Amino acid sequence: MMDTIKQSVEQLFDNDWWSNTGISLLKILLIIVIGRLLVWIAHKSINKVVLEQLNVRHALQQRRITTIGKLLNNIVSYSTYFIVALLVLSELGISLGPLLAGAGIVGIAIGFGAQSLVKDVITGFFIVLEDQFAVGDTISTGKFKGRVEVIGLRTTRIVNEQGEMHIIPNNLITEITNFSLLPAHITIDMPIAYQGNLREIMHTVRQCAQSIKHEKLLSSIEVLGLQQFDKDEIVMRVTAQSEAAYKDEVTRYMNEQFKLTLEQHGLQMNEEIKEAKG
């Protein structure tokens, strides 16, 4: 014990020890700075390529390009910092051979003992890479349907209309229906009491359709015309397209505007306006 303390005290006054230690610290600092610089340059290059691609790609492809750009940035960062860590350990005098061999054995053990985790990560990677869905999309997978809150490499979180959050392991996501990639189609049937003037009714409905504006509408409202009729009522059908996530909101707004307009023109509704089922 005393010999160890004596040796440590002697090292404090050993110029060669201080010189070697200073050089090692400078090397470690230089390795870290160079690593950070390489990461910065790589990120700048990747972001520049991503921005260039965003300017020339279709809107549906922009989200995928952005996601891939972030993924590449993460891969570059993790790879570079891993190499930096190995170089620093080597500079500290730690032998990397046994360390890498031990890491390999641990990796094999984890591979056998955590196959489900590996499947989750691989599936999550391909979800991001293939842009199957993104945060904010409304999707259905298995018995779950809702808005995507978080996409991780291991789990995906979905919030349904009741506010319940479902945390789903990625390897269980085998079939996906994405309701947000394409515009939602809205079809509304309006049963109107028939009073013997079809032209007036059609004119009123068309006027209302032209006047309805909503920021989430992606197309003008089209009046398809007479869908059904009998001696007491006629059914007028209108269609439109909206952003998928706002389909219900836009449908309610259209219902309200049509009902108010028809009432202003003295046209009575036989029942509440309802979204057509077919």
CSV table of N, CA and C in Angstrom, one decimal, residues 118-271:
chain,number,residue,atom,x,y,z
A,118,VAL,N,-35.0,-7.6,-31.5
A,118,VAL,CA,-34.4,-7.4,-32.8
A,118,VAL,C,-35.4,-7.2,-33.9
A,119,LYS,N,-36.5,-8.0,-33.8
A,119,LYS,CA,-37.5,-7.9,-34.8
A,119,LYS,C,-38.2,-6.5,-34.8
A,120,ASP,N,-38.4,-6.0,-33.5
A,120,ASP,CA,-39.0,-4.7,-33.4
A,120,ASP,C,-38.1,-3.6,-34.0
A,121,VAL,N,-36.8,-3.7,-33.8
A,121,VAL,CA,-35.9,-2.7,-34.3
A,121,VAL,C,-35.9,-2.8,-35.9
A,122,ILE,N,-35.8,-4.0,-36.4
A,122,ILE,CA,-35.7,-4.2,-37.8
A,122,ILE,C,-37.0,-3.7,-38.5
A,123,THR,N,-38.1,-4.0,-37.9
A,123,THR,CA,-39.4,-3.6,-38.5
A,123,THR,C,-39.6,-2.1,-38.4
A,124,GLY,N,-39.2,-1.5,-37.2
A,124,GLY,CA,-39.2,0.0,-37.1
A,124,GLY,C,-38.3,0.7,-38.1
A,125,PHE,N,-37.2,0.1,-38.4
A,125,PHE,CA,-36.3,0.7,-39.4
A,125,PHE,C,-36.9,0.7,-40.7
A,126,PHE,N,-37.6,-0.4,-41.1
A,126,PHE,CA,-38.2,-0.4,-42.5
A,126,PHE,C,-39.5,0.5,-42.5
A,127,ILE,N,-40.1,0.6,-41.4
A,127,ILE,CA,-41.3,1.6,-41.4
A,127,ILE,C,-40.8,3.0,-41.7
A,128,VAL,N,-39.7,3.4,-41.1
A,128,VAL,CA,-39.2,4.7,-41.4
A,128,VAL,C,-38.6,4.8,-42.8
A,129,LEU,N,-37.8,3.8,-43.2
A,129,LEU,CA,-37.2,3.8,-44.5
A,129,LEU,C,-38.2,3.8,-45.6
A,130,GLU,N,-39.2,3.0,-45.5
A,130,GLU,CA,-40.2,2.9,-46.6
A,130,GLU,C,-41.3,3.9,-46.5
A,131,ASP,N,-41.3,4.8,-45.4
A,131,ASP,CA,-42.3,5.8,-45.2
A,131,ASP,C,-43.7,5.2,-45.2
A,132,GLN,N,-43.9,4.1,-44.5
A,132,GLN,CA,-45.2,3.5,-44.5
A,132,GLN,C,-46.2,4.3,-43.8
A,133,PHE,N,-45.8,5.1,-42.8
A,133,PHE,CA,-46.7,6.1,-42.1
A,133,PHE,C,-45.8,7.0,-41.4
A,134,ALA,N,-46.3,8.2,-41.0
A,134,ALA,CA,-45.5,9.2,-40.3
A,134,ALA,C,-46.3,9.7,-39.1
A,135,VAL,N,-45.6,10.5,-38.2
A,135,VAL,CA,-46.3,11.1,-37.1
A,135,VAL,C,-47.4,12.0,-37.6
A,136,GLY,N,-48.6,11.9,-37.0
A,136,GLY,CA,-49.7,12.7,-37.5
A,136,GLY,C,-50.7,12.0,-38.4
A,137,ASP,N,-50.2,10.8,-39.0
A,137,ASP,CA,-51.1,10.1,-39.9
A,137,ASP,C,-52.1,9.3,-39.1
A,138,THR,N,-53.3,9.1,-39.7
A,138,THR,CA,-54.3,8.2,-39.1
A,138,THR,C,-54.2,6.9,-39.8
A,139,ILE,N,-53.9,5.8,-39.0
A,139,ILE,CA,-53.7,4.5,-39.5
A,139,ILE,C,-54.6,3.5,-38.8
A,140,SER,N,-54.7,2.3,-39.4
A,140,SER,CA,-55.3,1.2,-38.8
A,140,SER,C,-54.4,0.0,-38.9
A,141,THR,N,-54.1,-0.7,-37.8
A,141,THR,CA,-53.3,-1.9,-37.8
A,141,THR,C,-53.9,-2.9,-36.8
A,142,GLY,N,-54.2,-4.1,-37.3
A,142,GLY,CA,-54.9,-5.0,-36.4
A,142,GLY,C,-56.2,-4.5,-35.9
A,143,LYS,N,-56.4,-4.5,-34.6
A,143,LYS,CA,-57.6,-4.0,-34.0
A,143,LYS,C,-57.5,-2.6,-33.5
A,144,PHE,N,-56.3,-1.9,-33.8
A,144,PHE,CA,-56.1,-0.5,-33.4
A,144,PHE,C,-56.3,0.4,-34.6
A,145,LYS,N,-56.9,1.6,-34.3
A,145,LYS,CA,-57.0,2.6,-35.3
A,145,LYS,C,-56.9,4.0,-34.5
A,146,GLY,N,-56.1,4.9,-35.1
A,146,GLY,CA,-55.9,6.2,-34.5
A,146,GLY,C,-54.8,7.0,-35.1
A,147,ARG,N,-54.5,8.1,-34.5
A,147,ARG,CA,-53.5,9.0,-35.0
A,147,ARG,C,-52.1,8.6,-34.4
A,148,VAL,N,-51.1,8.6,-35.2
A,148,VAL,CA,-49.7,8.2,-34.8
A,148,VAL,C,-49.1,9.4,-34.0
A,149,GLU,N,-48.7,9.1,-32.8
A,149,GLU,CA,-48.1,10.1,-32.0
A,149,GLU,C,-46.5,10.0,-32.0
A,150,VAL,N,-46.0,8.7,-31.9
A,150,VAL,CA,-44.6,8.5,-31.9
A,150,VAL,C,-44.3,7.3,-32.7
A,151,ILE,N,-43.2,7.4,-33.5
A,151,ILE,CA,-42.7,6.2,-34.2
A,151,ILE,C,-41.2,6.0,-33.7
A,152,GLY,N,-41.1,4.9,-32.9
A,152,GLY,CA,-39.7,4.5,-32.5
A,152,GLY,C,-39.2,3.3,-33.2
A,153,LEU,N,-37.9,3.0,-33.0
A,153,LEU,CA,-37.4,1.8,-33.6
A,153,LEU,C,-37.9,0.5,-32.9
A,154,ARG,N,-38.5,0.7,-31.7
A,154,ARG,CA,-39.0,-0.5,-31.0
A,154,ARG,C,-40.5,-0.5,-30.9
A,155,THR,N,-41.1,0.6,-30.7
A,155,THR,CA,-42.6,0.7,-30.5
A,155,THR,C,-43.2,1.8,-31.3
A,156,THR,N,-44.5,1.8,-31.6
A,156,THR,CA,-45.2,2.8,-32.2
A,156,THR,C,-46.4,3.2,-31.3
A,157,ARG,N,-46.7,4.5,-31.1
A,157,ARG,CA,-47.8,4.9,-30.2
A,157,ARG,C,-48.9,5.5,-31.1
A,158,ILE,N,-50.1,5.0,-30.8
A,158,ILE,CA,-51.3,5.4,-31.6
A,158,ILE,C,-52.3,5.9,-30.6
A,159,VAL,N,-52.9,7.1,-30.8
A,159,VAL,CA,-54.0,7.6,-30.0
A,159,VAL,C,-55.3,7.5,-30.7
A,160,ASN,N,-56.3,6.8,-30.1
A,160,ASN,CA,-57.6,6.7,-30.8
A,160,ASN,C,-58.5,7.9,-30.5
A,161,GLU,N,-59.8,7.9,-31.0
A,161,GLU,CA,-60.7,9.0,-30.9
A,161,GLU,C,-61.1,9.2,-29.4
A,162,GLN,N,-61.0,8.2,-28.6
A,162,GLN,CA,-61.4,8.3,-27.2
A,162,GLN,C,-60.2,8.8,-26.3
A,163,GLY,N,-59.1,9.1,-27.0
A,163,GLY,CA,-57.9,9.6,-26.3
A,163,GLY,C,-57.0,8.5,-25.6
A,164,GLU,N,-57.3,7.3,-26.0
A,164,GLU,CA,-56.6,6.1,-25.4
A,164,GLU,C,-55.3,5.9,-26.3
A,165,MET,N,-54.2,5.8,-25.6
A,165,MET,CA,-52.9,5.6,-26.3
A,165,MET,C,-52.6,4.1,-26.3
A,166,HIS,N,-52.3,3.6,-27.5
A,166,HIS,CA,-51.9,2.2,-27.7
A,166,HIS,C,-50.5,2.2,-28.0
A,167,ILE,N,-49.7,1.4,-27.3
A,167,ILE,CA,-48.3,1.3,-27.5
A,167,ILE,C,-48.1,-0.1,-28.1
A,168,ILE,N,-47.7,-0.1,-29.4
A,168,ILE,CA,-47.7,-1.4,-30.2
A,168,ILE,C,-46.2,-1.8,-30.5
A,169,PRO,N,-45.7,-2.9,-30.2
A,169,PRO,CA,-44.4,-3.4,-30.6
A,169,PRO,C,-44.4,-3.4,-32.2
A,170,ASN,N,-43.3,-2.9,-32.7
A,170,ASN,CA,-43.3,-2.8,-34.2
A,170,ASN,C,-43.4,-4.2,-34.9
A,171,ASN,N,-42.9,-5.2,-34.3
A,171,ASN,CA,-43.0,-6.5,-35.0
A,171,ASN,C,-44.4,-7.0,-35.1
A,172,LEU,N,-45.4,-6.4,-34.4
A,172,LEU,CA,-46.8,-6.8,-34.5
A,172,LEU,C,-47.5,-6.0,-35.5
A,173,ILE,N,-46.8,-5.0,-36.1
A,173,ILE,CA,-47.5,-4.2,-37.2
A,173,ILE,C,-47.2,-4.9,-38.5
A,174,THR,N,-48.1,-5.8,-38.9
A,174,THR,CA,-47.9,-6.6,-40.1
A,174,THR,C,-48.7,-6.1,-41.3
A,175,GLU,N,-49.9,-5.5,-41.0
A,175,GLU,CA,-50.8,-5.0,-42.0
A,175,GLU,C,-51.2,-3.5,-41.6
A,176,ILE,N,-51.1,-2.6,-42.5
A,176,ILE,CA,-51.3,-1.2,-42.2
A,176,ILE,C,-52.3,-0.6,-43.2
A,177,THR,N,-53.3,0.1,-42.8
A,177,THR,CA,-54.1,0.9,-43.6
A,177,THR,C,-53.8,2.4,-43.2
A,178,ASN,N,-53.3,3.2,-44.2
A,178,ASN,CA,-52.9,4.6,-43.9
A,178,ASN,C,-54.0,5.4,-44.5
A,179,PHE,N,-54.8,6.2,-43.7
A,179,PHE,CA,-55.9,7.0,-44.2
A,179,PHE,C,-55.4,8.4,-44.6
A,180,SER,N,-54.1,8.7,-44.4
A,180,SER,CA,-53.7,10.1,-44.6
A,180,SER,C,-52.8,10.3,-45.8
A,181,LEU,N,-52.5,9.3,-46.5
A,181,LEU,CA,-51.6,9.4,-47.7
A,181,LEU,C,-52.4,10.1,-48.9
A,182,LEU,N,-53.7,9.7,-49.0
A,182,LEU,CA,-54.5,10.3,-50.1
A,182,LEU,C,-55.6,11.1,-49.5
A,183,PRO,N,-56.2,12.0,-50.3
A,183,PRO,CA,-57.3,12.8,-49.9
A,183,PRO,C,-58.5,12.0,-49.5
A,184,ALA,N,-59.3,12.4,-48.5
A,184,ALA,CA,-60.5,11.7,-48.1
A,184,ALA,C,-61.6,12.1,-49.0
A,185,HIS,N,-62.5,11.2,-49.4
A,185,HIS,CA,-63.6,11.4,-50.2
A,185,HIS,C,-64.8,11.6,-49.3
A,186,ILE,N,-65.5,12.7,-49.5
A,186,ILE,CA,-66.7,13.0,-48.7
A,186,ILE,C,-67.9,12.9,-49.6
A,187,THR,N,-68.9,12.1,-49.2
A,187,THR,CA,-70.2,12.0,-50.0
A,187,THR,C,-71.3,12.2,-49.1
A,188,ILE,N,-72.2,13.2,-49.4
A,188,ILE,CA,-73.3,13.5,-48.5
A,188,ILE,C,-74.6,13.4,-49.3
A,189,ASP,N,-75.6,12.7,-48.8
A,189,ASP,CA,-76.9,12.6,-49.3
A,189,ASP,C,-77.9,13.5,-48.5
A,190,MET,N,-78.6,14.4,-49.2
A,190,MET,CA,-79.5,15.3,-48.5
A,190,MET,C,-81.0,15.0,-48.9
A,191,PRO,N,-81.8,14.5,-48.0
A,191,PRO,CA,-83.2,14.3,-48.3
A,191,PRO,C,-84.0,15.6,-48.2
A,192,ILE,N,-84.6,16.0,-49.2
A,192,ILE,CA,-85.3,17.3,-49.2
A,192,ILE,C,-86.8,17.1,-49.6
A,193,ALA,N,-87.6,17.7,-48.8
A,193,ALA,CA,-89.1,17.6,-49.1
A,193,ALA,C,-89.4,18.2,-50.5
A,194,TYR,N,-90.0,17.4,-51.3
A,194,TYR,CA,-90.3,17.7,-52.7
A,194,TYR,C,-91.6,18.5,-52.8
A,195,GLN,N,-91.5,19.7,-53.4
A,195,GLN,CA,-92.6,20.6,-53.5
A,195,GLN,C,-92.9,21.0,-55.0
A,196,GLY,N,-92.4,20.1,-55.9
A,196,GLY,CA,-92.8,20.3,-57.3
A,196,GLY,C,-91.9,21.2,-58.1
A,197,ASN,N,-90.8,21.6,-57.5
A,197,ASN,CA,-89.9,22.5,-58.3
A,197,ASN,C,-88.5,22.0,-58.2
A,198,LEU,N,-88.1,21.0,-59.0
A,198,LEU,CA,-86.8,20.4,-58.9
A,198,LEU,C,-85.7,21.4,-59.4
A,199,ARG,N,-86.0,22.2,-60.4
A,199,ARG,CA,-84.9,23.1,-60.8
A,199,ARG,C,-84.5,24.1,-59.8
A,200,GLU,N,-85.5,24.6,-59.0
A,200,GLU,CA,-85.2,25.5,-57.9
A,200,GLU,C,-84.3,24.9,-56.8
A,201,ILE,N,-84.7,23.6,-56.5
A,201,ILE,CA,-83.9,22.9,-55.5
A,201,ILE,C,-82.5,22.7,-56.0
A,202,MET,N,-82.3,22.2,-57.2
A,202,MET,CA,-80.9,22.0,-57.7
A,202,MET,C,-80.1,23.3,-57.8
A,203,HIS,N,-80.8,24.4,-58.2
A,203,HIS,CA,-80.1,25.7,-58.2
A,203,HIS,C,-79.6,26.1,-56.9
A,204,THR,N,-80.5,25.9,-55.9
A,204,THR,CA,-80.1,26.3,-54.5
A,204,THR,C,-79.0,25.5,-54.0
A,205,VAL,N,-79.0,24.2,-54.2
A,205,VAL,CA,-77.9,23.3,-53.7
A,205,VAL,C,-76.6,23.7,-54.4
A,206,ARG,N,-76.6,24.0,-55.7
A,206,ARG,CA,-75.4,24.4,-56.4
A,206,ARG,C,-74.9,25.7,-55.9
A,207,GLN,N,-75.8,26.6,-55.7
A,207,GLN,CA,-75.3,27.9,-55.1
A,207,GLN,C,-74.6,27.7,-53.8
A,208,CYS,N,-75.2,26.9,-52.9
A,208,CYS,CA,-74.6,26.6,-51.6
A,208,CYS,C,-73.3,25.9,-51.8
A,209,ALA,N,-73.2,25.0,-52.7
A,209,ALA,CA,-71.9,24.2,-52.9
A,209,ALA,C,-70.8,25.2,-53.3
A,210,GLN,N,-71.1,26.2,-54.2
A,210,GLN,CA,-70.1,27.1,-54.6
A,210,GLN,C,-69.7,28.1,-53.6
A,211,SER,N,-70.5,28.3,-52.6
A,211,SER,CA,-70.2,29.3,-51.6
A,211,SER,C,-69.5,28.8,-50.4
A,212,ILE,N,-69.5,27.4,-50.2
A,212,ILE,CA,-68.8,26.8,-49.0
A,212,ILE,C,-67.3,26.8,-49.2
A,213,LYS,N,-66.6,27.4,-48.2
A,213,LYS,CA,-65.2,27.4,-48.2
A,213,LYS,C,-64.6,26.9,-46.9
A,214,HIS,N,-63.6,26.1,-47.0
A,214,HIS,CA,-63.0,25.5,-45.8
A,214,HIS,C,-61.5,25.3,-46.1
A,215,GLU,N,-60.7,25.7,-45.2
A,215,GLU,CA,-59.2,25.6,-45.4
A,215,GLU,C,-58.8,24.1,-45.6
A,216,LYS,N,-59.5,23.1,-45.1
A,216,LYS,CA,-59.1,21.7,-45.3
A,216,LYS,C,-59.8,21.1,-46.5
A,217,LEU,N,-60.6,21.8,-47.2
A,217,LEU,CA,-61.1,21.3,-48.5
A,217,LEU,C,-60.1,21.3,-49.6
A,218,LEU,N,-59.9,20.2,-50.3
A,218,LEU,CA,-58.9,20.1,-51.3
A,218,LEU,C,-59.5,20.2,-52.7
A,219,SER,N,-60.8,20.3,-52.8
A,219,SER,CA,-61.5,20.4,-54.1
A,219,SER,C,-62.7,21.2,-53.9
A,220,SER,N,-63.3,21.6,-55.0
A,220,SER,CA,-64.6,22.3,-54.9
A,220,SER,C,-65.7,21.2,-54.7
A,221,ILE,N,-66.8,21.6,-54.1
A,221,ILE,CA,-67.9,20.7,-53.8
A,221,ILE,C,-68.6,20.5,-55.1
A,222,GLU,N,-68.8,19.2,-55.5
A,222,GLU,CA,-69.4,18.9,-56.8
A,222,GLU,C,-70.8,18.3,-56.5
A,223,VAL,N,-71.8,18.9,-57.1
A,223,VAL,CA,-73.2,18.4,-57.0
A,223,VAL,C,-73.5,17.4,-58.1
A,224,LEU,N,-73.6,16.1,-57.6
A,224,LEU,CA,-73.8,15.0,-58.6
A,224,LEU,C,-75.2,15.0,-59.2
A,225,GLY,N,-76.1,15.5,-58.3
A,225,GLY,CA,-77.5,15.6,-58.8
A,225,GLY,C,-78.5,14.7,-58.1
A,226,LEU,N,-79.5,14.4,-58.7
A,226,LEU,CA,-80.6,13.6,-58.1
A,226,LEU,C,-80.2,12.2,-57.9
A,227,GLN,N,-80.1,11.8,-56.6
A,227,GLN,CA,-79.7,10.4,-56.3
A,227,GLN,C,-80.9,9.5,-56.1
A,228,GLN,N,-82.0,10.0,-55.6
A,228,GLN,CA,-83.2,9.2,-55.3
A,228,GLN,C,-84.4,10.1,-55.2
A,229,PHE,N,-85.6,9.6,-55.6
A,229,PHE,CA,-86.8,10.4,-55.4
A,229,PHE,C,-88.0,9.5,-55.3
A,230,ASP,N,-89.0,10.1,-54.6
A,230,ASP,CA,-90.3,9.5,-54.6
A,230,ASP,C,-91.3,10.7,-54.5
A,231,LYS,N,-92.6,10.4,-54.2
A,231,LYS,CA,-93.6,11.5,-54.3
A,231,LYS,C,-93.5,12.5,-53.2
A,232,ASP,N,-92.8,12.2,-52.1
A,232,ASP,CA,-92.7,13.1,-50.9
A,232,ASP,C,-91.3,13.8,-50.8
A,233,GLU,N,-90.2,13.2,-51.3
A,233,GLU,CA,-88.9,13.8,-51.1
A,233,GLU,C,-88.0,13.4,-52.3
A,234,ILE,N,-86.9,14.2,-52.4
A,234,ILE,CA,-85.8,13.8,-53.3
A,234,ILE,C,-84.5,13.8,-52.5
A,235,VAL,N,-83.6,13.1,-53.0
A,235,VAL,CA,-82.3,13.0,-52.3
A,235,VAL,C,-81.2,13.5,-53.3
A,236,MET,N,-80.5,14.6,-52.9
A,236,MET,CA,-79.5,15.2,-53.7
A,236,MET,C,-78.1,14.7,-53.1
A,237,ARG,N,-77.2,14.4,-54.0
A,237,ARG,CA,-75.9,13.9,-53.6
A,237,ARG,C,-74.8,14.9,-54.0
A,238,VAL,N,-73.9,15.2,-53.0
A,238,VAL,CA,-72.8,16.1,-53.3
A,238,VAL,C,-71.5,15.4,-52.8
A,239,THR,N,-70.4,15.7,-53.5
A,239,THR,CA,-69.1,15.1,-53.1
A,239,THR,C,-68.0,16.1,-53.0
A,240,ALA,N,-67.0,15.8,-52.3
A,240,ALA,CA,-65.8,16.7,-52.2
A,240,ALA,C,-64.6,15.9,-51.7
A,241,GLN,N,-63.5,16.5,-51.7
A,241,GLN,CA,-62.3,15.9,-51.1
A,241,GLN,C,-61.7,16.8,-50.0
A,242,SER,N,-61.2,16.2,-49.0
A,242,SER,CA,-60.6,17.0,-47.9
A,242,SER,C,-59.3,16.3,-47.4
A,243,GLU,N,-58.5,17.0,-46.6
A,243,GLU,CA,-57.4,16.3,-45.9
A,243,GLU,C,-58.0,15.2,-45.1
A,244,ALA,N,-57.3,14.0,-45.1
A,244,ALA,CA,-57.9,12.8,-44.5
A,244,ALA,C,-58.1,13.0,-43.0
A,245,ALA,N,-57.2,13.7,-42.3
A,245,ALA,CA,-57.3,13.9,-40.9
A,245,ALA,C,-58.5,14.8,-40.5
A,246,TYR,N,-59.0,15.5,-41.4
A,246,TYR,CA,-60.0,16.5,-41.1
A,246,TYR,C,-61.4,16.2,-41.8
A,247,LYS,N,-61.5,14.9,-42.2
A,247,LYS,CA,-62.7,14.5,-42.9
A,247,LYS,C,-64.0,14.8,-42.1
A,248,ASP,N,-64.0,14.3,-40.9
A,248,ASP,CA,-65.2,14.5,-40.1
A,248,ASP,C,-65.5,16.0,-39.8
A,249,GLU,N,-64.5,16.7,-39.6
A,249,GLU,CA,-64.7,18.2,-39.3
A,249,GLU,C,-65.3,18.9,-40.6
A,250,VAL,N,-64.8,18.6,-41.7
A,250,VAL,CA,-65.2,19.2,-43.0
A,250,VAL,C,-66.7,18.7,-43.3
A,251,THR,N,-66.9,17.4,-43.0
A,251,THR,CA,-68.3,16.9,-43.3
A,251,THR,C,-69.3,17.6,-42.4
A,252,ARG,N,-69.0,17.8,-41.2
A,252,ARG,CA,-70.0,18.4,-40.3
A,252,ARG,C,-70.2,19.9,-40.7
A,253,TYR,N,-69.1,20.5,-41.1
A,253,TYR,CA,-69.3,21.9,-41.6
A,253,TYR,C,-70.1,22.0,-42.9
A,254,MET,N,-69.9,21.1,-43.8
A,254,MET,CA,-70.7,21.1,-45.0
A,254,MET,C,-72.2,20.8,-44.7
A,255,ASN,N,-72.5,19.8,-43.8
A,255,ASN,CA,-73.8,19.5,-43.4
A,255,ASN,C,-74.5,20.8,-42.8
A,256,GLU,N,-73.8,21.5,-42.0
A,256,GLU,CA,-74.4,22.7,-41.3
A,256,GLU,C,-74.7,23.8,-42.4
A,257,GLN,N,-73.8,24.0,-43.3
A,257,GLN,CA,-74.0,25.0,-44.3
A,257,GLN,C,-75.1,24.7,-45.3
A,258,PHE,N,-75.2,23.4,-45.7
A,258,PHE,CA,-76.3,23.1,-46.6
A,258,PHE,C,-77.6,23.2,-45.9
A,259,LYS,N,-77.7,22.8,-44.6
A,259,LYS,CA,-79.0,22.8,-43.9
A,259,LYS,C,-79.4,24.3,-43.7
A,260,LEU,N,-78.5,25.2,-43.3
A,260,LEU,CA,-78.8,26.6,-43.1
A,260,LEU,C,-79.3,27.2,-44.4
A,261,THR,N,-78.6,26.9,-45.5
A,261,THR,CA,-79.0,27.5,-46.8
A,261,THR,C,-80.4,27.0,-47.3
A,262,LEU,N,-80.6,25.7,-47.1
A,262,LEU,CA,-81.9,25.2,-47.5
A,262,LEU,C,-83.1,25.8,-46.7
A,263,GLU,N,-82.8,26.0,-45.4
A,263,GLU,CA,-83.8,26.6,-44.5
A,263,GLU,C,-84.1,28.0,-44.9
A,264,GLN,N,-83.0,28.8,-45.3
A,264,GLN,CA,-83.2,30.1,-45.8
A,264,GLN,C,-84.1,30.2,-47.0
A,265,HIS,N,-84.1,29.2,-47.8
A,265,HIS,CA,-84.9,29.2,-49.1
A,265,HIS,C,-86.2,28.4,-48.9
A,266,GLY,N,-86.6,28.2,-47.7
A,266,GLY,CA,-87.8,27.6,-47.4
A,266,GLY,C,-87.9,26.1,-47.8
A,267,LEU,N,-86.8,25.4,-47.9
A,267,LEU,CA,-86.8,24.0,-48.2
A,267,LEU,C,-86.6,23.2,-46.9
A,268,GLN,N,-87.5,22.3,-46.7
A,268,GLN,CA,-87.6,21.5,-45.5
A,268,GLN,C,-86.8,20.2,-45.6
A,269,MET,N,-86.1,19.8,-44.6
A,269,MET,CA,-85.4,18.5,-44.5
A,269,MET,C,-86.3,17.5,-43.9
A,270,ASN,N,-86.5,16.3,-44.6
A,270,ASN,CA,-87.3,15.2,-44.0
A,270,ASN,C,-86.6,14.5,-42.8
A,271,GLU,N,-85.3,14.6,-42.8
A,271,GLU,CA,-84.5,14.0,-41.7
A,271,GLU,C,-83.2,14.7,-41.7
